[in-house]
XYZ file of C-alpha atoms in Angstrom:
775
model
C -100.564 10.036 77.791
C -100.520 8.765 73.799
C -103.663 9.827 72.314
C -103.899 7.007 70.003
C -103.612 3.207 69.656
C -101.741 3.557 66.491
C -99.008 6.004 68.043
C -99.105 3.556 70.742
C -98.133 0.412 68.983
C -95.159 2.064 66.904
C -92.172 0.677 68.231
C -88.401 1.441 67.430
C -87.955 -0.983 65.080
C -91.075 0.737 62.897
C -89.588 4.495 63.414
C -86.123 3.283 62.079
C -87.623 1.420 59.259
C -89.912 4.938 58.528
C -86.574 6.497 58.950
C -84.903 4.312 55.921
C -87.589 4.095 54.091
C -87.878 8.053 54.013
C -84.034 7.789 52.461
C -84.860 5.501 49.710
C -87.852 7.801 48.732
C -86.154 10.301 46.211
C -88.313 9.516 43.229
C -89.521 13.429 44.255
C -86.655 14.890 44.141
C -84.749 13.299 41.037
C -83.802 16.244 38.923
C -86.244 16.328 35.937
C -83.408 17.140 33.210
C -79.452 16.016 33.373
C -76.883 16.706 30.869
C -73.922 15.108 31.741
C -72.193 15.552 28.676
C -71.991 19.266 29.111
C -70.729 19.044 33.302
C -72.489 22.140 33.983
C -73.196 23.059 37.607
C -76.908 22.696 38.848
C -78.640 25.642 39.384
C -78.480 27.246 43.242
C -82.138 27.870 42.958
C -83.193 26.483 46.192
C -86.254 24.336 46.060
C -88.928 23.499 48.814
C -88.783 20.072 50.115
C -90.865 17.066 48.647
C -94.612 16.334 50.039
C -94.523 12.831 50.909
C -98.146 11.693 51.181
C -97.915 9.143 53.470
C -94.836 8.182 55.355
C -95.137 3.802 55.377
C -94.800 2.486 58.647
C -93.671 -1.014 59.495
C -96.683 -2.197 60.524
C -97.798 -1.513 56.604
C -94.560 -2.339 55.313
C -95.886 -5.899 53.718
C -99.193 -4.207 51.870
C -97.779 -0.962 50.847
C -94.329 -2.237 49.218
C -96.658 -4.339 46.844
C -99.335 -1.363 45.960
C -96.325 0.963 45.447
C -95.804 2.104 42.246
C -91.419 3.058 41.778
C -91.144 5.954 39.638
C -87.449 5.060 39.064
C -85.310 2.489 39.814
C -82.256 3.623 42.399
C -79.098 1.937 43.285
C -78.493 1.387 47.506
C -74.512 2.030 48.358
C -73.205 1.533 51.491
C -70.482 0.962 53.675
C -69.800 -2.795 56.293
C -71.438 -0.405 59.528
C -74.349 0.717 57.228
C -75.101 -2.867 56.158
C -75.568 -3.617 59.909
C -78.121 -1.359 60.303
C -80.067 -2.072 57.631
C -79.984 -6.319 57.231
C -81.791 -6.533 60.498
C -84.669 -4.495 59.149
C -85.308 -5.216 55.467
C -84.863 -8.359 53.422
C -83.851 -8.087 49.354
C -87.089 -8.288 48.358
C -88.750 -5.398 50.502
C -85.867 -2.903 49.271
C -86.747 -3.983 45.712
C -90.242 -2.887 46.374
C -88.902 0.615 46.832
C -87.586 0.972 43.476
C -84.306 -0.297 44.720
C -82.491 -2.599 42.116
C -78.756 -3.016 43.498
C -77.418 -3.109 46.889
C -73.705 -2.534 46.866
C -70.429 -1.922 48.842
C -68.655 1.384 49.195
C -65.809 -0.476 49.078
C -65.743 -2.844 46.269
C -65.364 -1.861 42.870
C -68.224 -1.292 40.983
C -69.518 -0.647 37.274
C -71.072 2.311 35.746
C -74.583 2.795 35.831
C -75.240 5.803 34.231
C -78.683 6.040 33.775
C -79.526 5.310 37.806
C -79.523 7.614 40.655
C -77.465 6.356 43.632
C -78.299 6.503 47.212
C -75.528 6.130 49.683
C -76.099 5.173 52.764
C -72.102 5.582 54.832
C -70.348 6.971 58.429
C -69.150 10.587 57.448
C -65.628 9.249 57.351
C -62.618 10.621 55.102
C -62.536 7.234 53.261
C -66.022 7.443 51.995
C -66.412 10.806 51.131
C -62.709 10.070 48.942
C -64.482 7.632 47.352
C -67.980 8.942 46.945
C -65.815 11.826 44.999
C -63.890 9.268 42.814
C -67.258 7.819 41.900
C -68.389 11.406 40.752
C -65.367 11.624 39.231
C -65.346 8.319 37.024
C -69.526 9.521 36.396
C -70.857 6.034 37.455
C -74.193 7.394 38.656
C -76.905 9.706 37.077
C -76.804 11.854 40.302
C -76.352 11.296 44.055
C -77.640 11.062 47.398
C -75.792 11.238 50.781
C -76.709 10.405 53.540
C -74.880 10.069 56.179
C -75.706 7.466 59.375
C -75.019 10.782 62.500
C -74.202 14.091 62.304
C -71.145 13.682 64.418
C -68.550 15.037 62.429
C -66.321 18.154 61.434
C -67.502 20.581 58.652
C -63.876 19.966 57.476
C -65.323 17.158 56.066
C -67.990 18.386 53.869
C -65.090 21.209 52.919
C -63.096 18.099 51.406
C -66.026 16.994 49.752
C -67.040 19.895 48.315
C -63.086 20.780 47.222
C -62.604 17.437 45.298
C -66.102 17.719 43.370
C -65.377 21.192 42.542
C -61.401 19.861 41.331
C -63.333 17.234 39.409
C -65.784 19.345 38.169
C -68.673 17.098 39.246
C -70.369 19.220 41.848
C -73.553 18.876 39.161
C -73.796 14.846 40.428
C -74.391 15.504 44.080
C -78.301 16.211 44.784
C -78.343 16.480 48.549
C -77.112 15.550 51.733
C -78.902 14.347 54.676
C -77.689 13.825 58.564
C -79.881 10.563 59.385
C -79.006 9.979 62.975
C -79.521 6.062 62.178
C -76.526 4.615 63.786
C -77.959 1.739 65.910
C -78.861 -1.230 65.355
C -82.232 -2.302 66.359
C -82.230 -6.063 66.788
C -86.382 -6.151 67.664
C -89.611 -4.084 68.314
C -87.646 -2.473 71.003
C -84.238 -3.732 71.641
C -81.404 -1.982 70.285
C -77.573 -1.977 70.778
C -75.206 0.371 69.366
C -72.450 -0.552 66.913
C -68.928 -1.232 66.746
C -68.966 -0.209 70.249
C -67.461 -3.999 70.656
C -66.046 -5.062 74.352
C -67.430 -1.629 75.229
C -66.614 -2.527 79.278
C -62.898 -3.078 78.347
C -63.202 0.069 76.617
C -63.965 1.920 79.652
C -62.345 0.682 82.372
C -59.312 -0.259 81.259
C -56.438 1.858 83.164
C -54.062 1.666 80.294
C -56.275 3.871 78.278
C -55.801 7.849 78.051
C -58.631 9.767 79.071
C -58.868 11.045 75.142
C -59.715 7.152 74.371
C -62.060 7.059 77.068
C -63.685 10.442 76.062
C -64.044 9.275 72.492
C -65.253 6.356 73.603
C -67.918 8.524 75.369
C -68.650 10.472 72.303
C -69.645 7.951 70.559
C -72.199 5.991 73.088
C -73.751 9.706 73.732
C -74.180 10.138 69.696
C -75.950 6.326 69.415
C -78.421 7.281 72.211
C -78.904 11.065 70.511
C -79.543 9.239 67.173
C -82.102 6.647 68.979
C -83.753 9.460 71.030
C -84.338 11.445 67.683
C -85.547 8.705 65.756
C -87.585 7.247 68.519
C -89.346 10.766 68.163
C -90.340 10.372 64.546
C -93.400 7.573 66.253
C -95.012 11.072 67.201
C -95.172 12.075 63.598
C -96.455 8.872 61.898
C -99.388 10.644 60.822
C -97.943 13.641 59.396
C -97.192 14.286 55.712
C -94.198 17.117 56.101
C -92.248 15.860 58.502
C -89.447 13.054 58.310
C -88.091 11.360 61.719
C -84.946 13.421 60.770
C -86.415 16.591 61.529
C -88.718 16.544 64.829
C -87.699 14.475 68.255
C -89.524 14.792 71.777
C -87.098 16.172 74.533
C -86.736 13.496 77.141
C -85.912 13.756 80.690
C -83.013 12.049 81.371
C -82.188 9.684 84.895
C -78.804 8.542 85.252
C -76.630 7.086 88.554
C -75.749 10.283 90.893
C -72.074 9.276 91.183
C -69.339 10.784 89.141
C -67.198 7.728 89.093
C -69.602 5.733 87.393
C -69.640 6.036 83.110
C -73.096 6.358 83.127
C -73.205 9.326 84.453
C -70.765 10.767 82.248
C -72.431 9.275 79.393
C -75.708 10.884 80.832
C -73.821 14.487 80.902
C -72.611 14.218 77.166
C -76.693 13.276 76.222
C -77.797 16.157 77.880
C -75.407 18.577 76.177
C -75.830 16.792 72.377
C -79.565 17.181 73.021
C -79.718 20.871 74.414
C -77.472 21.417 71.561
C -80.129 20.046 68.942
C -82.240 22.659 70.448
C -80.797 25.349 69.746
C -80.085 23.951 66.082
C -81.849 24.429 62.734
C -83.624 21.224 63.801
C -85.120 22.924 66.348
C -86.392 25.687 63.916
C -88.125 23.232 61.517
C -89.940 21.964 65.175
C -91.180 24.905 65.775
C -91.712 26.027 62.410
C -94.003 23.163 61.364
C -97.071 23.576 60.670
C -97.883 19.837 62.052
C -96.079 20.750 65.710
C -99.193 22.110 67.059
C -100.960 18.863 66.357
C -98.271 17.045 67.667
C -98.273 18.640 70.592
C -101.812 17.098 71.009
C -100.823 14.152 70.111
C -98.473 13.419 73.028
C -97.666 16.314 75.825
C -95.612 13.292 78.157
C -92.355 13.481 76.956
C -90.060 9.974 76.746
C -88.032 8.964 80.034
C -84.442 8.016 79.359
C -82.852 6.020 81.759
C -79.369 5.574 81.373
C -77.855 2.781 83.737
C -74.611 1.506 84.319
C -73.139 -2.496 84.001
C -71.823 -2.552 87.535
C -75.366 -2.044 89.156
C -75.634 -5.833 88.569
C -72.610 -7.986 86.852
C -74.355 -11.337 87.044
C -76.910 -10.845 84.699
C -74.188 -10.956 82.097
C -72.458 -14.335 83.992
C -75.427 -16.402 84.136
C -76.294 -19.474 81.875
C -79.673 -18.711 80.119
C -82.325 -21.391 80.029
C -84.641 -19.357 77.722
C -84.542 -19.962 73.876
C -83.651 -16.627 72.348
C -81.089 -16.307 75.519
C -79.647 -19.425 74.644
C -79.601 -19.064 71.266
C -77.468 -15.715 71.798
C -75.351 -17.227 74.651
C -74.495 -20.554 72.764
C -74.133 -19.430 69.205
C -73.481 -15.636 69.456
C -76.178 -14.342 67.818
C -75.514 -11.179 65.704
C -77.460 -8.771 63.416
C -80.267 -11.367 63.723
C -78.243 -14.157 62.403
C -76.775 -17.069 63.751
C -74.062 -19.938 62.946
C -75.315 -24.222 64.456
C -73.463 -26.763 64.202
C -76.025 -29.029 62.811
C -75.084 -32.911 62.307
C -75.918 -33.941 58.716
C -75.863 -37.968 57.354
C -74.081 -38.637 54.399
C -73.650 -41.706 52.403
C -70.365 -43.357 51.659
C -68.908 -43.342 48.598
C -69.565 -46.973 46.624
C -71.385 -47.739 49.455
C -74.683 -48.271 51.691
C -73.427 -47.311 54.977
C -74.088 -43.631 56.085
C -71.303 -41.435 58.147
C -73.094 -38.355 60.093
C -70.926 -35.562 59.826
C -71.383 -31.605 61.474
C -71.471 -28.867 60.003
C -71.973 -25.261 60.561
C -74.782 -23.488 59.140
C -75.978 -19.961 58.804
C -79.280 -19.091 59.656
C -81.627 -15.689 59.658
C -84.107 -15.390 62.241
C -86.816 -13.127 60.889
C -88.693 -10.486 62.828
C -91.848 -12.094 61.315
C -91.175 -15.455 62.562
C -94.132 -16.658 64.118
C -92.376 -19.838 66.100
C -89.447 -17.486 67.186
C -91.677 -14.713 68.156
C -93.948 -16.868 70.147
C -91.483 -18.759 72.127
C -88.451 -16.684 72.706
C -88.844 -15.889 76.555
C -89.915 -19.019 76.753
C -87.755 -22.134 78.691
C -85.829 -24.269 76.653
C -87.887 -27.869 77.743
C -90.779 -25.849 76.718
C -89.532 -24.976 73.278
C -88.360 -28.611 72.204
C -91.833 -29.329 72.906
C -92.989 -26.882 70.268
C -90.522 -27.699 68.414
C -91.425 -30.739 68.137
C -95.336 -30.287 67.931
C -94.776 -27.348 65.164
C -92.985 -30.035 63.089
C -95.858 -32.143 63.120
C -98.416 -29.645 62.328
C -96.344 -28.948 59.367
C -96.500 -32.427 58.225
C -100.308 -32.863 58.585
C -100.758 -29.557 56.980
C -98.272 -31.022 54.018
C -100.315 -34.247 53.228
C -103.307 -32.394 53.792
C -102.115 -29.873 50.469
C -100.710 -33.294 48.736
C -104.444 -34.784 48.951
C -106.313 -31.577 47.885
C -103.813 -30.999 44.733
C -102.687 -34.162 43.674
C -99.492 -33.354 44.119
C -96.791 -36.173 44.115
C -93.617 -34.391 46.341
C -91.749 -35.754 49.208
C -90.656 -33.728 52.007
C -87.183 -33.295 50.840
C -88.856 -31.904 47.785
C -89.344 -29.245 49.695
C -85.980 -28.494 51.139
C -84.449 -28.689 47.223
C -84.952 -25.315 45.142
C -84.017 -27.003 42.063
C -86.706 -29.675 42.447
C -88.591 -27.038 43.435
C -87.866 -24.865 40.357
C -88.117 -28.073 37.774
C -91.205 -29.223 39.070
C -93.145 -25.932 38.785
C -91.879 -25.003 35.170
C -92.517 -28.508 33.583
C -96.199 -29.118 36.037
C -98.553 -27.368 33.102
C -101.650 -28.587 35.825
C -100.023 -26.679 38.051
C -101.951 -23.292 38.705
C -100.080 -19.811 40.058
C -101.927 -19.820 42.855
C -100.901 -23.390 43.620
C -96.816 -22.936 42.629
C -97.285 -19.895 45.333
C -98.548 -22.430 47.953
C -95.970 -25.121 47.189
C -93.243 -22.424 47.527
C -94.745 -21.268 50.932
C -94.874 -24.330 51.805
C -91.121 -24.538 51.083
C -90.605 -21.507 53.054
C -92.805 -22.754 56.329
C -90.518 -26.492 55.967
C -86.826 -23.746 55.666
C -88.180 -22.110 59.387
C -89.620 -25.486 60.634
C -86.383 -27.716 59.847
C -84.248 -24.392 61.198
C -85.694 -24.138 64.827
C -85.593 -27.954 64.975
C -81.742 -27.806 64.343
C -80.975 -25.435 66.569
C -83.264 -26.798 69.128
C -81.107 -29.973 68.494
C -77.971 -27.892 68.740
C -78.867 -26.736 72.440
C -79.366 -29.596 73.309
C -76.408 -31.164 72.456
C -74.821 -28.735 74.459
C -77.109 -29.073 77.360
C -76.302 -32.840 77.362
C -72.868 -32.017 77.413
C -71.958 -29.239 79.408
C -74.871 -30.298 82.216
C -75.923 -26.442 81.370
C -79.482 -27.009 83.200
C -77.548 -28.144 86.310
C -75.586 -24.324 86.174
C -78.691 -22.818 85.796
C -80.672 -23.694 88.527
C -77.959 -23.721 91.110
C -76.716 -19.893 89.793
C -80.486 -18.917 90.258
C -80.726 -20.241 93.550
C -77.707 -18.191 94.773
C -78.707 -15.188 92.843
C -82.105 -15.073 94.275
C -80.390 -16.442 97.983
C -82.625 -19.661 98.056
C -80.083 -21.760 100.236
C -82.961 -24.060 100.732
C -82.979 -25.029 96.721
C -79.181 -25.378 96.541
C -77.456 -29.156 96.813
C -74.322 -28.445 97.923
C -72.671 -31.435 96.719
C -73.712 -30.654 93.294
C -72.634 -27.307 93.139
C -69.230 -28.436 94.579
C -68.889 -31.131 91.720
C -69.975 -28.012 88.934
C -67.068 -25.813 90.645
C -64.392 -28.901 90.200
C -62.226 -29.062 87.285
C -61.854 -32.745 88.036
C -65.766 -33.261 87.272
C -66.641 -33.944 83.680
C -69.558 -30.810 84.165
C -68.853 -28.085 82.296
C -66.266 -26.182 80.346
C -63.826 -24.161 82.235
C -66.009 -21.362 81.307
C -68.852 -22.382 82.542
C -67.031 -23.347 86.113
C -65.085 -19.799 86.414
C -68.633 -18.022 85.360
C -70.479 -20.041 88.288
C -67.126 -19.324 90.970
C -67.634 -15.653 90.101
C -71.342 -15.356 90.920
C -70.332 -17.590 94.260
C -67.479 -14.508 95.154
C -70.640 -11.783 95.021
C -72.575 -14.310 97.332
C -69.742 -14.342 99.501
C -68.897 -10.111 99.280
C -72.377 -9.465 99.929
C -72.885 -11.865 103.260
C -69.773 -10.215 104.284
C -70.814 -6.447 104.041
C -73.873 -7.918 105.532
C -71.966 -9.393 108.242
C -73.075 -13.015 108.227
C -71.402 -15.778 107.485
C -72.323 -17.757 103.848
C -73.838 -20.694 104.483
C -73.774 -22.161 100.877
C -70.084 -21.955 100.370
C -66.901 -20.550 102.211
C -64.084 -18.645 101.300
C -61.362 -21.558 101.848
C -63.792 -23.461 99.777
C -63.681 -21.117 96.579
C -59.996 -20.304 97.074
C -59.508 -23.682 96.478
C -61.308 -24.197 93.277
C -60.272 -20.912 92.061
C -56.395 -22.238 92.427
C -57.952 -24.882 89.956
C -59.122 -23.464 87.665
C -55.962 -21.165 87.707
C -53.437 -24.331 87.364
C -55.744 -25.293 84.394
C -56.182 -22.490 82.685
C -52.374 -22.645 83.048
C -51.863 -25.593 81.411
C -54.414 -24.620 78.383
C -52.302 -21.488 77.329
C -49.722 -22.242 74.927
C -47.209 -19.598 75.647
C -47.040 -19.972 79.452
C -43.608 -18.992 79.896
C -44.122 -15.386 81.462
C -46.537 -16.798 83.592
C -44.643 -19.551 84.705
C -42.522 -16.401 86.117
C -45.191 -15.221 88.273
C -46.876 -18.391 89.189
C -49.605 -17.165 91.946
C -49.202 -19.983 95.537
C -51.691 -22.085 96.514
C -51.875 -19.987 99.639
C -52.489 -16.607 98.077
C -55.884 -14.588 98.647
C -58.585 -15.294 97.127
C -58.522 -12.118 95.109
C -55.056 -12.520 93.706
C -55.354 -15.857 91.948
C -57.485 -15.184 89.034
C -57.967 -11.638 87.366
C -61.429 -11.977 86.946
C -62.103 -11.801 90.741
C -59.433 -8.981 91.042
C -61.783 -6.831 88.707
C -65.003 -7.501 90.469
C -63.443 -6.595 94.116
C -62.253 -3.484 92.705
C -65.157 -2.244 91.063
C -67.654 -3.483 93.934
C -65.055 -2.295 96.329
C -66.731 0.763 97.027
C -70.446 -0.061 96.865
C -72.497 -2.140 98.498
C -72.711 -4.847 95.907
C -76.739 -6.395 96.339
C -76.574 -9.973 93.886
C -80.000 -10.990 95.500
C -82.887 -10.007 93.427
C -86.046 -9.135 94.623
C -88.765 -11.369 94.917
C -92.365 -10.817 92.930
C -93.908 -13.220 95.118
C -92.693 -14.065 98.797
C -95.159 -16.967 99.449
C -93.360 -19.130 97.130
C -89.935 -19.012 99.156
C -90.291 -22.341 100.960
C -90.178 -24.113 98.001
C -88.185 -27.642 98.059
C -84.281 -27.993 96.437
C -84.457 -28.017 93.169
C -83.029 -31.698 92.749
C -86.356 -32.660 94.173
C -87.439 -31.174 90.736
C -85.109 -33.753 88.888
C -87.487 -35.622 86.858
C -87.307 -37.094 83.131
C -88.406 -34.663 80.186
C -88.807 -35.700 76.772
C -87.267 -33.069 74.201
C -87.066 -34.025 70.717
C -87.270 -37.480 71.083
C -84.647 -38.189 73.815
C -85.084 -38.820 77.366
C -82.638 -36.410 79.300
C -83.031 -36.373 83.740
C -82.697 -32.515 84.073
C -83.037 -30.506 86.742
C -84.077 -27.988 84.758
C -87.165 -29.566 84.055
C -88.773 -28.109 87.409
C -87.500 -24.234 86.297
C -91.392 -24.010 85.500
C -92.606 -24.428 89.401
C -89.842 -22.606 90.337
C -90.836 -19.245 88.215
C -93.811 -19.574 88.554
C -96.676 -19.488 86.247
C -96.003 -16.666 84.397
C -92.452 -17.588 84.306
C -91.409 -14.335 86.028
C -90.847 -15.227 89.798
C -87.729 -12.817 90.775
C -87.194 -8.817 89.074
C -83.397 -8.402 88.223
C -81.318 -5.567 89.473
C -82.359 -3.143 86.783
C -86.170 -3.842 86.302
C -86.071 -3.132 90.381
C -84.087 0.083 89.901
C -86.597 0.920 86.435
C -89.480 -0.060 87.941
C -88.999 2.154 91.334
C -88.341 5.364 88.926
C -91.309 5.198 86.758
C -93.369 4.542 89.620
C -91.821 6.802 91.610
C -91.329 4.360 94.505
C -88.244 4.988 96.509
C -88.813 2.069 98.446
C -87.923 -0.593 96.576
C -83.719 1.160 95.899
C -80.802 -0.222 98.214
C -79.769 1.785 100.056
C -76.909 2.719 98.655
C -78.650 3.259 95.464
C -79.110 7.138 94.174
C -80.029 8.959 91.127
C -80.800 12.417 89.057
C -83.394 13.501 87.616
C -81.755 15.592 84.604
C -83.636 18.091 81.956
C -82.104 18.915 78.941
C -84.824 21.878 78.220
C -83.482 23.784 80.871
C -80.472 25.844 81.770
C -77.284 23.873 82.341
C -76.910 25.465 85.751
C -80.793 24.378 86.789
C -81.347 20.933 84.889
C -80.823 18.852 87.659
C -84.854 18.450 88.255
C -83.979 16.064 91.591
C -82.158 13.324 93.820
C -83.711 9.560 94.039
C -82.758 7.483 96.450
C -84.864 5.680 99.048
C -84.063 8.196 101.461
C -85.969 10.804 99.543
C -89.945 11.555 100.502
C -92.334 10.105 97.841
C -93.139 13.162 95.625
C -90.573 15.787 96.283
C -89.426 18.356 94.424
C -86.545 20.157 96.061
C -83.788 20.838 94.043
C -80.142 20.836 94.593
C -79.436 23.896 92.159
C -82.562 25.503 91.460
C -83.445 27.286 94.405
C -86.258 29.155 92.871
C -88.405 26.353 91.696
C -87.764 23.453 89.405
C -89.871 21.497 86.020
C -91.502 18.684 86.501
C -90.175 15.201 84.938
C -93.020 15.582 83.025
C -93.754 18.961 81.357
C -95.859 20.184 78.260
C -93.003 19.897 75.076
C -93.260 23.658 74.331
C -92.616 24.298 77.763
C -89.816 26.141 79.472
C -90.780 27.269 82.677
C -91.032 25.305 85.806
C -94.177 23.387 86.176
C -96.342 20.817 88.111
C -94.567 17.403 89.897
C -97.048 14.788 88.338
C -94.291 11.908 89.405
C -96.995 10.430 91.365
C -99.327 9.552 88.302
C -98.225 6.494 86.275
C -99.703 7.216 83.594
C -96.725 10.021 83.143
C -94.465 7.901 81.815
C -95.463 6.165 78.154
C -92.427 5.613 76.763
C -89.398 4.675 78.722
C -86.078 4.038 76.948
C -83.599 2.244 79.376
C -80.172 1.944 78.470
C -76.865 0.176 79.910
C -73.280 0.882 79.772
C -70.775 -1.614 79.619
C -73.026 -4.282 77.792
C -76.370 -6.012 78.193
C -78.088 -9.427 77.479
C -81.377 -10.931 76.736
C -81.786 -12.464 80.409
C -81.761 -8.457 81.337
C -84.419 -6.840 78.487
C -86.684 -10.298 78.973
C -86.949 -10.279 82.228
C -87.541 -5.738 82.473
C -90.692 -6.475 79.122
C -91.988 -9.281 80.588
C -92.328 -7.459 84.057
C -93.885 -4.547 82.561
C -95.995 -6.369 80.091
C -97.713 -8.755 82.964
C -99.772 -5.457 83.926
C -101.614 -4.372 80.639
C -103.129 -1.472 82.187
C -99.896 0.632 82.492
C -99.672 1.367 79.139
C -95.716 1.684 79.351
C -93.765 0.922 76.240
C -90.163 -0.859 77.475
C -86.963 0.302 75.101
C -84.181 -1.979 76.302
C -80.538 -0.933 74.753
C -77.240 -1.594 75.082
C -73.587 -0.605 73.802
C -72.893 -3.790 73.041
C -75.153 -7.360 73.499
C -72.637 -9.642 74.825
C -72.462 -13.803 75.792
C -71.750 -14.467 79.216
C -68.010 -15.547 77.761
C -67.675 -12.295 75.926
C -68.375 -10.620 79.436
C -65.835 -13.244 81.010
C -62.894 -12.930 78.657
C -63.002 -9.166 79.315
C -63.601 -9.046 82.948
C -59.792 -11.479 82.467
C -58.349 -8.790 80.449
C -59.040 -6.028 82.682
C -57.989 -7.871 85.756
C -54.442 -8.852 84.531
């Protein structure tokens, strides 16, 4: 168990921030003298690594950055890839407090700033190497520090850089080169995704792809996971004064599916190989030679658990419509790097007329991780969030009215939203003190956040009303959880019927695919589907096929291969064809486990239907009953991933399905003996027999410095304090919410869950990948 509250509180985002702050802390490494005119090479004498008096963590960021004395102003230069890493973590003001006076793109033309050192944070590519060499030849900066976001590159790249610098007589500009192991995007405290792996499900399952291409994708995924583990390991060294996050890591125990046909198994094997290589690299030698190594061992004896799962374990979670705030924002408007474009209705006065007209414009909002309203409401159902938006608006108005009475300022709420008015008021009003000016701008920032959440809520409400999303949510939840008594059959048929004006075509296809998975499961159990039959689904699938054909602009190729109305269900829509193929060799289980069996006999969703007020508008919403449906804690059902993780962490094989089997792998052991155990429903709890090691085996939880078999501590819940769950093939917020809520409701387990995926997909993005794969 982790020994320090401070260490427990550190999240993956804190670790990534810490690594970047260390990267930017070059003040003690800047050469005392640098004579550029002579262009002499620097002395080859090796200098000892800089001593960092204190490592700034994410929790200390706001306080420490203000007090920090900047010794030297620097320039930060990044490529597009690394911009996506840094942008969710730091604002411009945060970087300026760290001495970064300019943030520039490496792809754009830049002016010479000869008195400032430059920090490059880029991918290790030949293009970036050429641009850096060109900057050195032009003498743009005083000195340069190169930071590659990962270490997965060939030696020839560095040789190319060295050759170019020698040819240009510019070697003296290069101060240091680092591998930072940061090639992932941390969107929230313990929520991350890899970069440049969009449509990963398609990349891994496309039949036309060569094995070499798929192996490259696997390699990139594995490299990203290893970077997470290396960065995550820095939480164990938060109090160390001589180690950075990239010089140390805690070797995880890996859990993955036993089936070699699943991409997750192949990724896990690649991760094992890369971690083993890192353990035998100079990186490991730094760990062993560090004076802080022994203290680190005492702080954390338990190793993290890395669970790598395949998207095929649960396809419905990516198809379902969402009903919690953060998940809806992402599903409807594609939240990316904590930025979202939302359509906002605005009133404008007509020219030379007193009348006004309404126009809809897209607004780009950046949602801060420090936004209290966002953090408090992210996992709440939409109808609750809408009520809280209204309450938050009234609270702000009351606060602003009280502020005006106290200060005597004559300002309106619109003035807070107008930057020019604010600037002129603060500069021209001599009666305003500095504290009063600060309070006005603080109030203006609060007003921006209130307006942002109000506009987002209205945009969501418009989508709910227009597409009847509440009805889709209610029916899908009941289908997935096999609550036939909650389903109004006539409502289900109206949602699937393309002639009914409920939802768009993609909404209907998503629901149809969930119905198809339900039918597959019933057939596998040799039961007759009671909610909807195969012939009924076939009729709706053909309707959708004909509608899609009419909407395609260039349908000549489709017309040559028209599908007959009597064709089999699997041949009508490509998405169904793909689902059938991916579930053919698996007893697919879409039913989720209930956390409270006593609520099985709840009445139909239709009985929950009532009028509710959302932002002043009365709507009749089936989903208004979702609170009662989910239960008081908002978590009535566990997703498939949550159930599997719970079974693994608690060593409870009874929670697994018959076809689910997983391997425990220890990268610290020799290759032929690295499989610790298999874990399935037939496994005896606490069994320690290994299939490839007859002489003994290491426990899944061992001391960091141990290389010999240990004792089995699987039955101890406190064994695992840090669990990283990674999904190969795409993840989403619904799965993340369910997983974290499930473990957070038990405050005594001391388990910190971190969730990540190759890419974070919306329902429509996932559907489009399935469509292309099925063709």
